[in-house]
Coordinates of C-alpha atoms and ligand atoms in Angstrom, one line a residue:
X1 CA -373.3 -115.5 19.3
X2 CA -373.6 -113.7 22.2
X3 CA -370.5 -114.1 24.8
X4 CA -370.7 -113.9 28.6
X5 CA -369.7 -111.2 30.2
X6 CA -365.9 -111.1 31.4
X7 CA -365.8 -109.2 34.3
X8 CA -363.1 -106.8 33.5
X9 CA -361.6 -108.7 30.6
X10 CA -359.2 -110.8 32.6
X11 CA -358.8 -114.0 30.9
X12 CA -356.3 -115.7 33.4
X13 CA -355.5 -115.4 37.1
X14 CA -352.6 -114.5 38.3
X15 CA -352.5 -113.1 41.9
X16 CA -355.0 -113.9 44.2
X17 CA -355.8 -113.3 47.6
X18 CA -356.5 -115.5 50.7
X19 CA -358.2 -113.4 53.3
X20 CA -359.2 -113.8 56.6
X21 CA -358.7 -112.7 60.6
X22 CA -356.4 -116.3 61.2
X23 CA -356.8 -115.9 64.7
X24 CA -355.0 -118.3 64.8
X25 CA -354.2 -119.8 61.0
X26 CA -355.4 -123.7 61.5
X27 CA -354.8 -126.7 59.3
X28 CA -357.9 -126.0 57.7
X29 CA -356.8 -122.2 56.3
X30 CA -352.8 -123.5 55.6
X31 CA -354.4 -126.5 53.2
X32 CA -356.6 -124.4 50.9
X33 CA -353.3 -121.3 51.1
X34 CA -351.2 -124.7 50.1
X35 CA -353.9 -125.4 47.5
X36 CA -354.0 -121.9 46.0
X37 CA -349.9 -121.4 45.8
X38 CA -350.5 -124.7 43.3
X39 CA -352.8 -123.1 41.2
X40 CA -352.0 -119.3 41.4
X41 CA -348.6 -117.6 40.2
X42 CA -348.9 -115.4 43.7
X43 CA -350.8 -116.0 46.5
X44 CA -351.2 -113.0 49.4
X45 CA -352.4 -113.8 52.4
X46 CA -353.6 -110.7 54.0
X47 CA -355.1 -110.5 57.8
X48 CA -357.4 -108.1 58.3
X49 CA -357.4 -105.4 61.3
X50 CA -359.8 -105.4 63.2
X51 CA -359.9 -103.2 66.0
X52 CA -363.3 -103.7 67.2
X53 CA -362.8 -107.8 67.5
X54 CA -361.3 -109.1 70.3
X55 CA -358.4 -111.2 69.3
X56 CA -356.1 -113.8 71.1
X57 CA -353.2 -112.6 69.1
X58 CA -352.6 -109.8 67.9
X59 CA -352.0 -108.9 64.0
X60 CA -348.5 -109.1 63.9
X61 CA -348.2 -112.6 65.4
X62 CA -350.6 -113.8 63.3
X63 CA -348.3 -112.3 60.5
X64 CA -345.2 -113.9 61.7
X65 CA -346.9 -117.6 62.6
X66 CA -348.1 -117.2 59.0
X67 CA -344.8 -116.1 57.5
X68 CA -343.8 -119.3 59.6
X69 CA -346.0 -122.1 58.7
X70 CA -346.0 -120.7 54.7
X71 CA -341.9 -120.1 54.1
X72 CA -341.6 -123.1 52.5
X73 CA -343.8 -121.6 49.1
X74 CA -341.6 -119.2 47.5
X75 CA -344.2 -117.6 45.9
X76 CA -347.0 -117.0 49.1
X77 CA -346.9 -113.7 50.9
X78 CA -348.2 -112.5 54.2
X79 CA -349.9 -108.6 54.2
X80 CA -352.6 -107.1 56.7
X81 CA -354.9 -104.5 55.7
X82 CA -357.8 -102.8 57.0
X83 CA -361.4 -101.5 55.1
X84 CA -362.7 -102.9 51.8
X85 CA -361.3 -105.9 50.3
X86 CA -361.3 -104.6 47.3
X87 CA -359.5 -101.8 47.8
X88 CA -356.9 -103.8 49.0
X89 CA -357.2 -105.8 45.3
X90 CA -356.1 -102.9 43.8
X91 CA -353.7 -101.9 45.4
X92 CA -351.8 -105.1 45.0
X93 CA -353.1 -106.3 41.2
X94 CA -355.3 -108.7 42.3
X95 CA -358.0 -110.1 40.5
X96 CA -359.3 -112.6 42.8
X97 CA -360.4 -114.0 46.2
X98 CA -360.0 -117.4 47.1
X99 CA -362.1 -118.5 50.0
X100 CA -362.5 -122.4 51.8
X101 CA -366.0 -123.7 52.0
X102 CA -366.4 -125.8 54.9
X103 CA -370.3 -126.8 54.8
X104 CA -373.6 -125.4 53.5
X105 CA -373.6 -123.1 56.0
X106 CA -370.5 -121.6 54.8
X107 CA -371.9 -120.8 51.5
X108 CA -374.9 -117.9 52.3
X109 CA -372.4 -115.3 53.9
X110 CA -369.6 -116.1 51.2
X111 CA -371.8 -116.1 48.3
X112 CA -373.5 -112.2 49.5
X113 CA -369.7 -111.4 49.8
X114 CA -368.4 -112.8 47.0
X115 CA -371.3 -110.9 44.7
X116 CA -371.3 -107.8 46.7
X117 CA -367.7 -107.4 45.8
X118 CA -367.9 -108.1 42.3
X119 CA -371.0 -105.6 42.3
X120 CA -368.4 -103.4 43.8
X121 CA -365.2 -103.6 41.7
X122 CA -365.8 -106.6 39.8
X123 CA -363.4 -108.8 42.1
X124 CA -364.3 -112.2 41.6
X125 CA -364.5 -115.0 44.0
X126 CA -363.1 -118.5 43.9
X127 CA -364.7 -121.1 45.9
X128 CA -362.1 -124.0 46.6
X129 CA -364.1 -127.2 48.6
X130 CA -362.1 -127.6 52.2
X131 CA -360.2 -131.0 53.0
X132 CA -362.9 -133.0 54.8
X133 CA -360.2 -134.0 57.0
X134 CA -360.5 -130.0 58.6
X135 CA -364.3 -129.3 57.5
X136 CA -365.4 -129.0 60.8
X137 CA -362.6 -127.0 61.8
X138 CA -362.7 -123.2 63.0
X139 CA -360.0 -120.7 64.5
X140 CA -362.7 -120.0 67.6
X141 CA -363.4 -123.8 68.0
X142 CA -359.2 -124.2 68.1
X143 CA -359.1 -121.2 70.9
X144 CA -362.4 -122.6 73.3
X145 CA -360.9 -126.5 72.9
X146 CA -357.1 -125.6 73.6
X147 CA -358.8 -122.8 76.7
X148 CA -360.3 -125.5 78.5
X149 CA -357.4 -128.1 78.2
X150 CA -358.6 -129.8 75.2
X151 CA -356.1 -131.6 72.8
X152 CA -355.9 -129.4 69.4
X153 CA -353.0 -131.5 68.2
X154 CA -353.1 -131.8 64.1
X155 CA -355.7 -129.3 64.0
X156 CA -352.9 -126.4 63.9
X157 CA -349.2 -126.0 62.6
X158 CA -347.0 -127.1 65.4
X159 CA -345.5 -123.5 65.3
X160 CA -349.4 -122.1 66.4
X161 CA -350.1 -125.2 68.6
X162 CA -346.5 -123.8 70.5
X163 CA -347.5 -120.4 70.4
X164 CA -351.4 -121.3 71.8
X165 CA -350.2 -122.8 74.7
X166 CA -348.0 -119.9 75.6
X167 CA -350.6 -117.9 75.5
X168 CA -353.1 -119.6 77.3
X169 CA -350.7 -120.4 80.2
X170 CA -350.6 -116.3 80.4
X171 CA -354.3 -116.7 81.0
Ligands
PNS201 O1 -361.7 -115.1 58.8 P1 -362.9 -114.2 58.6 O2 -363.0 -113.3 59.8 O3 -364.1 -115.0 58.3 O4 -362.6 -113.3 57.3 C1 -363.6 -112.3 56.9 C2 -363.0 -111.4 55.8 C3 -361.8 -110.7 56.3 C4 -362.7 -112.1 54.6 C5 -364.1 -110.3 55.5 O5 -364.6 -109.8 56.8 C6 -363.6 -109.1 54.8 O6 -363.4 -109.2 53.6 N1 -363.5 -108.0 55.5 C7 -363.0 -106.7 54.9 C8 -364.0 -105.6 54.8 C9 -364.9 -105.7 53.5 O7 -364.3 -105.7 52.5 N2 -366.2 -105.8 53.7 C10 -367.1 -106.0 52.7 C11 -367.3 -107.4 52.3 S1 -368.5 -107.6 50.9

């Protein structure tokens, strides 16, 4: 009998990766990191750089609220890095992605991603179904809502919803 094809040959996960701008992390992104750490021996979330997107916080506060909000799972860990993905999984020895899906819409982008970086280095992808208490929540939503005075209360950590206000007030 023919078997399917194993990727690479790995037969288990081990350390996987939850990447992303988290600009800033929401309830939405700590849930499915929460999720992962459960299922994964090591969990890295890495931030991307980004130096053509404008940002509201820059890469090392989004590093230290997400050091914050994540110290109590002794084994999640916060990076950055900047280019491919993938070249990042190597680096580190990791043999998978995880990613939220919020909604259909959700799916096209993630699923050219998700194949493009397997095409490129055999990475898979892991598709983990978000909370549908924070499926219609976005980092961009967060910023316009909490910019115009709305109430983002127990859509962000407290440590973010703190540090968004700050920062807004600069405005
Ligand atoms: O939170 P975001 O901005 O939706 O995260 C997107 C991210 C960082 C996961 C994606 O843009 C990415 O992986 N960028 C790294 C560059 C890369 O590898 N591009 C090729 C993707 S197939």
């Amino acid at each position: 009998m023919n078997l399917p094809e194993q990727g690479r040959g790995w037969h288990r996960v081990l350390r996987v990766v939850c990447p992303g701008s988290f600009d800033p992390v929401t309830n939405g992104h700590f849930d499915i990191i929460g999720r992962a750490a459960g299922l994964y021996d090591e969990v890295t979330v890495a931030v991307l750089i980004n130096e053509a997107k404008h940002s509201l916080f820059t890469v090392d506060e989004r590093v230290e609220m997400l050091r914050e909000v994540t110290s109590g799972y002794g084994n999640v860990r916060i990076d950055r890095f900047h280019g491919l993905l993938v070249d990042f999984c190597a680096t580190n020895g990791i043999t998978a992605v995880i990613k939220g899906l919020r909604a259909v819409s959700d799916f096209e982008y993630e699923m050219q991603m998700a194949q493009m970086n397997y095409r490129m280095a055999k990475v898979e992808t892991l598709f983990m179904t978000t909370n549908p208490l924070y499926s219609f929540l976005s980092s961009s939503l967060v910023k316009e809502i909490a910019g115009y005075g709305g109430d983002i209360s127990g859509l962000v950590p407290e440590a973010v919803l703190a540090r968004l206000r700050d920062r807004l007030s600069e405005k």
